[in-house]
Tab-separated table of C-alpha atoms and ligand atoms in Angstrom:
chain	number	residue	atom	x	y	z
A	246	MET	CA	0.000	0.000	0.000
A	247	LYS	CA	1.388	3.393	-1.027
A	248	GLU	CA	1.648	6.275	1.443
A	249	ASN	CA	-0.640	9.175	0.524
A	250	LYS	CA	-2.299	11.541	2.958
A	251	LYS	CA	-5.020	12.823	0.597
A	252	LYS	CA	-8.657	12.156	1.576
A	253	VAL	CA	-11.445	11.191	-0.804
A	254	TYR	CA	-15.200	11.570	-0.373
A	255	LEU	CA	-17.367	9.650	-2.844
A	256	LYS	CA	-21.113	10.013	-3.286
A	257	TYR	CA	-23.119	7.923	-5.721
A	258	TRP	CA	-26.540	7.797	-7.341
A	259	GLY	CA	-28.251	5.336	-9.644
A	260	CYS	CA	-28.407	1.600	-10.005
A	261	GLN	CA	-26.546	-1.270	-8.318
A	262	MET	CA	-23.970	-1.064	-11.094
A	263	ASN	CA	-23.001	2.333	-9.728
A	264	VAL	CA	-22.934	0.968	-6.175
A	265	ARG	CA	-20.388	-1.629	-7.252
A	266	ASP	CA	-18.456	0.828	-9.439
A	267	SER	CA	-18.165	3.139	-6.426
A	268	GLU	CA	-16.748	0.290	-4.372
A	269	VAL	CA	-14.300	-0.490	-7.196
A	270	ILE	CA	-13.177	3.174	-7.400
A	271	CYS	CA	-12.664	3.311	-3.610
A	272	GLY	CA	-10.662	0.070	-3.805
A	273	LEU	CA	-8.417	1.496	-6.559
A	274	LEU	CA	-7.831	4.699	-4.579
A	275	LYS	CA	-7.166	2.848	-1.330
A	276	LYS	CA	-4.543	0.803	-3.151
A	277	GLU	CA	-2.836	4.085	-4.042
A	278	GLY	CA	-2.896	5.109	-0.376
A	279	TYR	CA	-5.805	7.579	-0.403
A	280	GLY	CA	-7.977	7.735	2.713
A	281	LEU	CA	-11.799	7.580	2.507
A	282	VAL	CA	-13.949	10.063	4.453
A	283	ASN	CA	-17.706	10.319	5.017
A	284	GLU	CA	-18.052	14.094	4.789
A	285	PRO	CA	-17.239	16.271	1.788
A	286	ASP	CA	-15.757	19.115	3.838
A	287	LYS	CA	-13.125	16.754	5.254
A	288	ALA	CA	-12.008	15.687	1.781
A	289	ASP	CA	-9.296	16.884	-0.580
A	290	ILE	CA	-10.986	15.114	-3.477
A	291	ILE	CA	-14.747	14.870	-4.028
A	292	LEU	CA	-16.029	12.232	-6.460
A	293	LEU	CA	-19.622	12.182	-7.646
A	294	ASN	CA	-20.540	8.899	-9.309
A	295	THR	CA	-23.598	9.842	-11.288
A	296	CYS	CA	-26.675	8.461	-13.039
A	297	SER	CA	-28.328	9.687	-16.226
A	298	VAL	CA	-31.294	7.351	-16.435
A	299	ARG	CA	-33.944	9.995	-15.702
A	300	GLU	CA	-33.891	13.779	-15.736
A	301	HIS	CA	-34.617	13.797	-12.013
A	302	ALA	CA	-31.473	11.736	-11.340
A	303	GLU	CA	-29.378	14.379	-13.109
A	304	ASP	CA	-31.094	17.272	-11.330
A	305	LYS	CA	-29.964	15.835	-8.001
A	306	VAL	CA	-26.335	15.836	-9.167
A	307	TRP	CA	-26.397	19.404	-10.509
A	308	SER	CA	-27.698	20.613	-7.133
A	309	GLU	CA	-25.037	18.603	-5.317
A	310	ILE	CA	-22.347	20.275	-7.432
A	311	GLY	CA	-23.837	23.634	-6.467
A	312	ARG	CA	-23.801	22.678	-2.774
A	313	ILE	CA	-20.169	21.604	-3.012
A	314	GLY	CA	-19.303	24.967	-4.595
A	315	LYS	CA	-20.854	26.752	-1.615
A	316	LEU	CA	-19.324	24.403	0.890
A	317	SER	CA	-15.798	24.865	-0.329
A	318	PRO	CA	-14.040	28.167	0.416
A	319	LEU	CA	-12.681	27.860	-3.130
A	320	ASP	CA	-15.847	29.314	-4.619
A	321	PHE	CA	-15.519	32.438	-2.494
A	322	VAL	CA	-11.789	32.722	-3.133
A	323	GLN	CA	-12.328	32.324	-6.879
A	324	LYS	CA	-15.017	34.984	-7.006
A	325	THR	CA	-13.087	37.582	-5.005
A	326	HIS	CA	-9.943	36.862	-6.985
A	327	LYS	CA	-11.878	37.363	-10.197
A	328	ILE	CA	-13.309	40.692	-8.991
A	329	LYS	CA	-9.852	41.924	-7.964
A	330	THR	CA	-7.812	40.740	-10.916
A	331	GLY	CA	-10.325	40.053	-13.667
A	332	GLU	CA	-8.888	36.593	-14.243
A	333	THR	CA	-10.267	33.215	-13.232
A	334	PRO	CA	-7.872	31.542	-10.817
A	335	ARG	CA	-6.897	27.926	-11.060
A	336	PRO	CA	-8.490	25.650	-8.467
A	337	THR	CA	-6.322	25.503	-5.403
A	338	ASN	CA	-8.556	23.721	-2.983
A	339	LYS	CA	-10.710	20.640	-3.407
A	340	ILE	CA	-10.586	18.571	-6.550
A	341	VAL	CA	-14.067	17.686	-7.797
A	342	GLY	CA	-14.509	14.791	-10.215
A	343	LEU	CA	-17.757	13.927	-11.979
A	344	VAL	CA	-17.738	10.232	-12.700
A	345	GLY	CA	-20.140	7.715	-14.237
A	346	CYS	CA	-23.055	7.937	-16.632
A	347	MET	CA	-23.566	11.726	-16.561
A	348	ALA	CA	-19.879	12.244	-17.288
A	349	GLN	CA	-20.273	10.057	-20.372
A	350	ALA	CA	-23.480	11.796	-21.436
A	351	TYR	CA	-22.180	15.378	-21.107
A	352	LYS	CA	-18.414	14.966	-21.535
A	353	GLN	CA	-16.670	18.381	-21.472
A	354	LYS	CA	-20.024	20.212	-21.483
A	355	VAL	CA	-19.966	19.525	-17.725
A	356	PHE	CA	-17.228	22.162	-17.379
A	357	ASP	CA	-19.440	24.856	-18.952
A	358	ARG	CA	-22.296	24.221	-16.603
A	359	ALA	CA	-20.208	23.407	-13.520
A	360	PRO	CA	-16.872	25.268	-13.572
A	361	ASN	CA	-15.934	23.883	-10.140
A	362	VAL	CA	-15.666	20.371	-11.635
A	363	ASN	CA	-12.029	19.505	-12.409
A	364	PHE	CA	-12.401	16.265	-14.318
A	365	VAL	CA	-15.011	13.981	-15.886
A	366	VAL	CA	-14.590	10.218	-16.254
A	367	GLY	CA	-17.090	7.899	-17.931
A	368	PRO	CA	-18.020	4.453	-16.564
A	369	SER	CA	-15.683	2.553	-18.882
A	370	ASP	CA	-12.667	4.601	-17.807
A	371	ILE	CA	-12.895	4.411	-14.013
A	372	ASP	CA	-9.559	2.592	-13.839
A	373	LYS	CA	-7.924	5.878	-14.866
A	374	ILE	CA	-9.203	7.875	-11.865
A	375	PRO	CA	-6.138	7.450	-9.579
A	376	GLY	CA	-3.806	8.521	-12.402
A	377	ILE	CA	-5.973	11.533	-13.238
A	378	ILE	CA	-6.054	12.717	-9.626
A	379	ASN	CA	-2.281	12.402	-9.474
A	380	ARG	CA	-1.559	14.489	-12.536
A	381	LEU	CA	-4.395	16.983	-12.159
A	382	SER	CA	-2.954	20.417	-11.642
A	383	THR	CA	-3.472	22.843	-14.467
A	384	THR	CA	-5.840	21.668	-17.154
A	385	LYS	CA	-9.270	20.117	-16.911
A	386	ILE	CA	-9.342	16.467	-17.838
A	387	ARG	CA	-11.973	14.531	-19.737
A	388	GLU	CA	-11.653	10.772	-19.946
A	389	THR	CA	-14.734	9.409	-21.644
A	390	GLU	CA	-13.326	7.328	-24.466
A	391	GLY	CA	-15.331	4.262	-23.465
A	392	THR	CA	-12.363	1.921	-23.439
A	393	ILE	CA	-12.523	-1.632	-22.100
A	394	ARG	CA	-12.154	-1.857	-18.347
A	395	PRO	CA	-9.123	-3.838	-17.282
A	396	GLU	CA	-10.001	-7.010	-15.367
A	397	ASP	CA	-7.751	-5.952	-12.429
A	398	ILE	CA	-10.161	-3.298	-11.198
A	399	TYR	CA	-12.462	-6.016	-9.880
A	400	HIS	CA	-9.768	-7.527	-7.705
A	401	THR	CA	-8.662	-4.789	-5.295
A	402	GLY	CA	-10.075	-6.720	-2.336
A	403	PHE	CA	-11.942	-3.659	-1.024
A	404	TYR	CA	-15.545	-4.225	0.112
A	405	GLU	CA	-17.809	-1.623	1.647
A	406	LYS	CA	-19.947	-4.121	3.554
A	407	ARG	CA	-18.798	-6.986	5.710
A	408	ASN	CA	-20.780	-9.871	4.341
A	409	ASN	CA	-22.273	-8.959	0.967
A	410	THR	CA	-21.277	-7.447	-2.348
A	411	TYR	CA	-22.172	-7.197	-6.012
A	412	VAL	CA	-20.262	-9.016	-8.731
A	413	VAL	CA	-20.513	-7.638	-12.264
A	414	VAL	CA	-21.086	-10.322	-14.908
A	415	SER	CA	-21.551	-7.979	-17.846
A	416	GLU	CA	-21.180	-4.281	-18.517
A	417	GLY	CA	-23.309	-2.158	-20.831
A	418	CYS	CA	-26.389	-3.194	-22.789
A	419	SER	CA	-27.215	-3.786	-26.439
A	420	ASN	CA	-30.989	-3.805	-26.175
A	421	TYR	CA	-31.583	-0.173	-27.043
A	422	CYS	CA	-34.994	0.150	-25.427
A	423	SER	CA	-36.221	3.329	-27.057
A	424	TYR	CA	-36.400	5.392	-23.827
A	425	CYS	CA	-33.131	4.254	-22.282
A	426	VAL	CA	-29.797	6.061	-22.082
A	427	VAL	CA	-27.814	3.096	-20.715
A	428	PRO	CA	-26.410	1.783	-24.065
A	429	TYR	CA	-25.216	5.318	-24.865
A	430	VAL	CA	-23.436	5.878	-21.563
A	431	ARG	CA	-22.312	2.337	-20.730
A	432	GLY	CA	-21.777	1.107	-24.265
A	433	ASP	CA	-22.833	-2.201	-25.813
A	434	LEU	CA	-22.983	-5.425	-23.805
A	435	LYS	CA	-19.545	-6.637	-22.743
A	436	ASN	CA	-19.380	-9.971	-20.948
A	437	ARG	CA	-16.663	-10.892	-18.497
A	438	ASN	CA	-14.985	-14.249	-18.664
A	439	HIS	CA	-16.660	-16.737	-16.311
A	440	LYS	CA	-13.346	-17.781	-14.746
A	441	ASP	CA	-12.677	-14.166	-13.746
A	442	ILE	CA	-16.162	-13.913	-12.241
A	443	ILE	CA	-15.700	-17.128	-10.251
A	444	ARG	CA	-12.251	-15.975	-9.101
A	445	GLU	CA	-13.774	-12.691	-7.924
A	446	VAL	CA	-16.490	-14.519	-5.978
A	447	GLU	CA	-13.861	-16.753	-4.368
A	448	GLU	CA	-11.775	-13.723	-3.411
A	449	ALA	CA	-14.841	-12.126	-1.829
A	450	VAL	CA	-15.495	-15.330	0.133
A	451	GLY	CA	-11.880	-15.141	1.311
A	452	LYS	CA	-12.691	-11.697	2.753
A	453	GLY	CA	-15.667	-13.057	4.715
A	454	ILE	CA	-18.412	-12.283	2.181
A	455	THR	CA	-21.174	-14.887	2.164
A	456	LYS	CA	-23.840	-13.201	0.021
A	457	ILE	CA	-23.426	-11.918	-3.501
A	458	THR	CA	-25.614	-10.444	-6.207
A	459	LEU	CA	-24.621	-11.025	-9.822
A	460	LEU	CA	-25.043	-7.817	-11.761
A	461	GLY	CA	-25.798	-6.844	-15.326
A	462	GLN	CA	-28.348	-4.702	-17.205
A	463	ASN	CA	-29.607	-7.923	-18.764
A	464	VAL	CA	-27.990	-10.849	-16.966
A	465	ASN	CA	-29.923	-13.432	-18.972
A	466	ALA	CA	-28.006	-12.471	-22.098
A	467	TYR	CA	-24.707	-13.403	-20.402
A	468	LEU	CA	-22.370	-15.506	-22.490
A	469	SER	CA	-18.822	-15.640	-21.187
A	470	LYS	CA	-16.171	-13.721	-23.029
A	471	VAL	CA	-14.053	-16.352	-24.729
A	472	ILE	CA	-10.368	-16.312	-23.992
A	473	SER	CA	-8.080	-18.984	-25.470
A	474	SER	CA	-9.891	-22.256	-26.122
A	475	GLN	CA	-12.178	-22.328	-23.063
A	476	PRO	CA	-15.737	-23.392	-23.817
A	477	SER	CA	-18.287	-20.618	-23.480
A	478	VAL	CA	-20.600	-20.504	-20.458
A	479	ASN	CA	-24.132	-19.079	-20.509
A	480	PHE	CA	-26.007	-17.480	-17.610
A	481	ILE	CA	-27.649	-20.696	-16.430
A	482	GLU	CA	-24.293	-22.487	-16.394
A	483	LEU	CA	-22.768	-19.535	-14.530
A	484	LEU	CA	-25.471	-19.813	-11.852
A	485	LYS	CA	-24.617	-23.495	-11.405
A	486	LEU	CA	-20.914	-22.661	-11.043
A	487	VAL	CA	-21.567	-19.975	-8.421
A	488	ASN	CA	-23.851	-22.320	-6.490
A	489	GLN	CA	-20.923	-24.734	-6.121
A	490	ILE	CA	-18.601	-22.188	-4.508
A	491	GLU	CA	-17.875	-23.107	-0.934
A	492	GLY	CA	-18.492	-20.292	1.530
A	493	ILE	CA	-21.292	-18.676	-0.491
A	494	GLU	CA	-24.472	-18.955	1.562
A	495	GLU	CA	-26.881	-17.043	-0.655
A	496	PHE	CA	-26.792	-15.380	-4.045
A	497	SER	CA	-29.140	-13.582	-6.392
A	498	PHE	CA	-29.056	-11.706	-9.698
A	499	ILE	CA	-30.378	-8.547	-11.328
A	500	THR	CA	-31.699	-7.465	-13.828
A	501	SER	CA	-33.585	-9.934	-16.000
A	502	HIS	CA	-35.027	-8.989	-19.353
A	503	PRO	CA	-38.303	-10.795	-20.140
A	504	LYS	CA	-37.310	-11.489	-23.759
A	505	ASP	CA	-34.271	-13.514	-22.569
A	506	THR	CA	-35.947	-15.167	-19.572
A	507	SER	CA	-36.963	-18.798	-19.940
A	508	VAL	CA	-38.622	-21.712	-18.202
A	509	GLU	CA	-35.166	-23.307	-18.101
A	510	LEU	CA	-33.983	-20.444	-15.883
A	511	PHE	CA	-36.926	-21.029	-13.522
A	512	ARG	CA	-36.109	-24.754	-13.276
A	513	VAL	CA	-32.523	-23.909	-12.363
A	514	MET	CA	-33.697	-21.318	-9.848
A	515	ALA	CA	-35.870	-23.950	-8.214
A	516	SER	CA	-33.054	-26.492	-8.105
A	517	LEU	CA	-30.107	-24.436	-6.827
A	518	GLY	CA	-30.099	-24.437	-3.025
A	519	LYS	CA	-28.188	-21.181	-2.497
A	520	LEU	CA	-29.972	-19.130	-5.141
A	521	LYS	CA	-32.519	-16.667	-3.771
A	522	LYS	CA	-36.015	-17.267	-5.109
A	523	SER	CA	-36.337	-13.716	-6.264
A	524	LEU	CA	-36.781	-12.251	-9.745
A	525	HIS	CA	-36.733	-8.624	-10.842
A	526	LEU	CA	-38.488	-8.658	-14.205
A	527	PRO	CA	-39.230	-5.158	-15.511
A	528	ILE	CA	-42.463	-5.074	-17.540
A	529	GLN	CA	-42.436	-1.275	-18.239
A	530	SER	CA	-45.973	-1.211	-19.656
A	531	GLY	CA	-49.088	-3.380	-19.907
A	532	SER	CA	-49.908	-2.150	-23.394
A	533	ASP	CA	-48.579	-4.092	-26.402
A	534	ARG	CA	-48.666	-0.913	-28.454
A	535	ILE	CA	-46.395	0.907	-25.976
A	536	LEU	CA	-44.162	-2.168	-25.490
A	537	ALA	CA	-43.566	-2.252	-29.248
A	538	MET	CA	-42.807	1.476	-29.292
A	539	MET	CA	-40.384	0.890	-26.431
A	540	ASN	CA	-38.602	-1.823	-28.456
A	541	ARG	CA	-38.910	-4.260	-25.578
A	542	GLY	CA	-39.248	-7.353	-27.750
A	543	TYR	CA	-42.125	-9.089	-25.920
A	544	THR	CA	-45.881	-8.832	-25.547
A	545	LYS	CA	-48.111	-8.691	-22.484
A	546	LYS	CA	-49.186	-12.295	-23.170
A	547	PHE	CA	-45.564	-13.481	-23.247
A	548	TYR	CA	-44.850	-11.709	-19.959
A	549	LEU	CA	-47.960	-13.154	-18.278
A	550	GLU	CA	-46.950	-16.664	-19.333
A	551	LEU	CA	-43.489	-16.118	-17.860
A	552	VAL	CA	-45.030	-15.047	-14.555
A	553	THR	CA	-47.365	-18.060	-14.457
A	554	ASN	CA	-44.479	-20.445	-15.103
A	555	TYR	CA	-42.201	-18.685	-12.635
A	556	ARG	CA	-44.738	-18.944	-9.829
A	557	LYS	CA	-45.564	-22.558	-10.696
A	558	ILE	CA	-41.941	-23.710	-10.890
A	559	VAL	CA	-40.191	-21.571	-8.257
A	560	LYS	CA	-42.151	-22.097	-5.041
A	561	ASP	CA	-42.389	-19.326	-2.408
A	562	SER	CA	-40.797	-16.919	-4.797
A	563	VAL	CA	-40.720	-13.142	-4.941
A	564	LEU	CA	-41.411	-11.069	-8.060
A	565	SER	CA	-40.721	-7.377	-8.608
A	566	THR	CA	-40.881	-5.065	-11.610
A	567	ASP	CA	-40.261	-1.603	-13.076
A	568	ILE	CA	-42.944	0.459	-14.785
A	569	ILE	CA	-42.751	3.657	-16.794
A	570	VAL	CA	-45.857	5.842	-16.955
A	571	GLY	CA	-46.335	8.701	-19.386
A	572	TYR	CA	-44.336	7.340	-22.322
A	573	PRO	CA	-44.985	9.507	-25.430
A	574	GLN	CA	-48.488	8.971	-26.821
A	575	GLU	CA	-49.576	6.773	-23.899
A	576	THR	CA	-53.387	6.933	-24.000
A	577	ASP	CA	-55.858	6.395	-21.167
A	578	LYS	CA	-56.463	2.948	-22.659
A	579	ASP	CA	-52.732	2.072	-22.655
A	580	PHE	CA	-52.483	3.249	-19.084
A	581	GLN	CA	-55.568	1.258	-18.071
A	582	GLU	CA	-53.861	-1.865	-19.451
A	583	THR	CA	-50.842	-1.217	-17.240
A	584	PHE	CA	-53.153	-0.695	-14.264
A	585	ASP	CA	-55.026	-3.943	-14.953
A	586	LEU	CA	-51.783	-5.869	-15.348
A	587	VAL	CA	-50.355	-4.610	-12.040
A	588	LYS	CA	-53.661	-5.482	-10.372
A	589	ASP	CA	-53.740	-8.988	-11.888
A	590	ILE	CA	-50.115	-9.947	-11.311
A	591	GLU	CA	-49.825	-8.631	-7.745
A	592	PHE	CA	-46.077	-7.988	-7.731
A	593	ASP	CA	-44.292	-8.098	-4.400
A	594	ALA	CA	-42.740	-4.762	-5.316
A	595	ALA	CA	-42.945	-2.376	-8.251
A	596	TYR	CA	-40.785	0.653	-8.979
A	597	ILE	CA	-42.810	3.224	-10.883
A	598	PHE	CA	-41.126	5.946	-12.924
A	599	LYS	CA	-42.428	8.973	-14.784
A	600	TYR	CA	-41.053	9.033	-18.322
A	601	SER	CA	-38.443	11.652	-19.113
A	602	ALA	CA	-36.759	12.057	-22.503
A	603	ARG	CA	-33.071	11.103	-22.537
A	604	PRO	CA	-30.473	12.439	-24.953
A	605	ASN	CA	-29.673	10.311	-28.037
A	606	THR	CA	-32.510	7.864	-27.432
A	607	LYS	CA	-35.096	6.968	-30.095
A	608	ALA	CA	-37.958	8.062	-27.856
A	609	ALA	CA	-36.413	11.521	-27.561
A	610	GLU	CA	-37.277	12.006	-31.239
A	611	LEU	CA	-40.965	11.795	-30.259
A	612	ALA	CA	-42.716	14.709	-28.601
A	613	ASP	CA	-42.796	14.235	-24.820
A	614	ASP	CA	-46.483	14.996	-25.154
A	615	LEU	CA	-48.042	14.034	-21.847
A	616	PRO	CA	-48.470	16.964	-19.496
A	617	ARG	CA	-46.595	16.699	-16.222
A	618	ALA	CA	-49.945	16.623	-14.334
A	619	VAL	CA	-51.058	13.545	-16.302
A	620	LYS	CA	-47.753	11.743	-15.616
A	621	GLU	CA	-48.043	12.593	-11.935
A	622	LYS	CA	-51.637	11.398	-11.759
A	623	ARG	CA	-50.837	8.096	-13.483
A	624	HIS	CA	-47.761	7.652	-11.299
A	625	LYS	CA	-49.820	8.116	-8.137
A	626	ILE	CA	-52.578	5.762	-9.301
A	627	ILE	CA	-50.140	2.864	-9.887
A	628	LEU	CA	-48.163	3.699	-6.751
A	629	ASP	CA	-51.334	3.596	-4.607
A	630	LEU	CA	-52.453	0.370	-6.270
A	631	GLN	CA	-49.090	-1.270	-5.608
A	632	LYS	CA	-48.963	0.032	-2.022
A	633	GLY	CA	-52.293	-1.712	-1.364
A	634	ILE	CA	-51.026	-4.941	-2.968
A	635	SER	CA	-47.722	-4.886	-1.057
A	636	LYS	CA	-49.589	-4.262	2.210
A	637	LYS	CA	-52.006	-7.118	1.539
A	638	LYS	CA	-49.090	-9.447	0.706
A	639	ARG	CA	-47.228	-8.589	3.899
A	640	CYS	CA	-50.213	-9.533	6.117
B	271	SAH	N1	-31.478	-2.866	-17.257
B	271	SAH	C1	-32.585	-2.717	-16.480
B	271	SAH	C2	-32.706	-1.390	-15.761
B	271	SAH	C3	-32.565	-0.162	-16.537
B	271	SAH	S1	-32.763	1.364	-15.746
B	271	SAH	C4	-33.774	-3.091	-17.307
B	271	SAH	O1	-33.684	-3.359	-18.449
B	271	SAH	O2	-34.837	-3.128	-16.768
B	271	SAH	C5	-33.968	1.061	-14.497
B	271	SAH	C6	-35.352	1.470	-14.850
B	271	SAH	O3	-35.430	2.864	-15.088
B	271	SAH	C7	-35.933	0.854	-16.085
B	271	SAH	O4	-36.371	-0.450	-15.882
B	271	SAH	C8	-37.056	1.801	-16.427
B	271	SAH	O5	-38.254	1.431	-15.775
B	271	SAH	C9	-36.581	3.135	-15.870
B	271	SAH	N2	-36.216	4.064	-16.931
B	271	SAH	C10	-35.224	3.925	-17.841
B	271	SAH	N3	-35.207	4.986	-18.682
B	271	SAH	C11	-36.205	5.814	-18.297
B	271	SAH	C12	-36.698	7.069	-18.777
B	271	SAH	N4	-36.181	7.670	-19.831
B	271	SAH	N5	-37.750	7.633	-18.119
B	271	SAH	C13	-38.302	7.022	-17.055
B	271	SAH	N6	-37.873	5.839	-16.559
B	271	SAH	C14	-36.854	5.232	-17.180
B	272	SF4	FE1	-31.966	0.123	-20.809
B	272	SF4	FE2	-33.413	-1.703	-22.014
B	272	SF4	FE3	-30.836	-2.137	-21.634
B	272	SF4	FE4	-32.475	-2.135	-19.574
B	272	SF4	S1	-32.515	-3.606	-21.267
B	272	SF4	S2	-30.523	-1.120	-19.698
B	272	SF4	S3	-33.994	-0.608	-20.108
B	272	SF4	S4	-31.727	-0.581	-22.946
B	273	F3S	FE1	-28.066	5.206	-14.031
B	273	F3S	FE2	-25.978	4.510	-15.371
B	273	F3S	FE3	-27.159	2.790	-13.776
B	273	F3S	S1	-27.615	5.741	-16.124
B	273	F3S	S2	-29.291	3.401	-13.879
B	273	F3S	S3	-26.140	4.612	-13.144
B	273	F3S	S4	-26.189	2.330	-15.708
């Protein structure tokens, strides 16, 4: 471990992928001797690991950047210096780095909107963060080339929690659902080699971890990256391999895409002793018309059949979903179909989101034509329905 007195504060938003990426970044910095602190004002370096999936997620980050500006004396110093001399001084105080999906989405435009940010690093370039912090002095740095992450970053041995962690099986996504920014900020699907994944799980077990969650935007599409002449392993085979690892007590996976989910997966879920009987299967909408517009690749009927089979095959299982309300051109009838579906299926949990247009996506070419009040009303209706269902299920 290198000696380095600098302190880092990291805050993150977004999905589990960002939770794990944050842990990876902290592990890389710890290896370089940086200390981790829980409060931004105690830090020399502030890292914001961001999410771009909805407009609201980005709004939270912009306000955090503003808060950091106020919190640091730098802002005041910069302003007074500018008044006195007419020139903008170079940052002398805290280093602020914007990392993750927003960095990839906005690249150097971040510097125009948030001058107190010193560098931006996209999700595929997080391995470069320690080097950037080291050489950052005069110019602003943008590292958003979307290169391939080196395998090493997953093996720093740093874990935030004592007995559980996430293990990435694949990065990015090639599904291009019409509303979704993920393929644009995380790139196309990139699978890790299964031997590396198993080695990472074993290392985690060595550190006392007994529970893991396998992570990917669409885990069911996993097919191990082939290196040398090893035979390829699919997601079901990977589950079997993880189940055999001594020291693992329980494991689960997220997220599943209905189009790649099969009865075979349910049979394996039922048969593997350590695998949690839990499935997160985002439906997004109950209307076939909207599902087609979303480029989801399945129909309501297909989804309902999956649910019936899942519940029949995997006993005492849990089912959760994601739903978007207010997609462009969603009619009362489309919405009613989503309502009816949520009522019929009785999910254990449902995460309901109001549609917001995302840069580069296909859906952003359509007018975001539903008034905010309509989106809010539809959001509340499904939320209330689900609250009632969840309450009933808990009793
Ligand atoms: N890979 C996962 C999760 C993607 S992001 C999947 O395929 O389901 C998590 C959720 O955010 C999505 O399931 C979707 O419900 C929601 N979401 C994505 N883009 C959105 C947008 N533009 N507006 C509103 N919600 C969105
Ligand atoms: Fe986005 Fe669709 Fe990929 Fe999920 S499957 S990350 S919603 S493009
Ligand atoms: Fe957000 Fe990026 Fe995850 S956009 S949902 S943090 S992959």
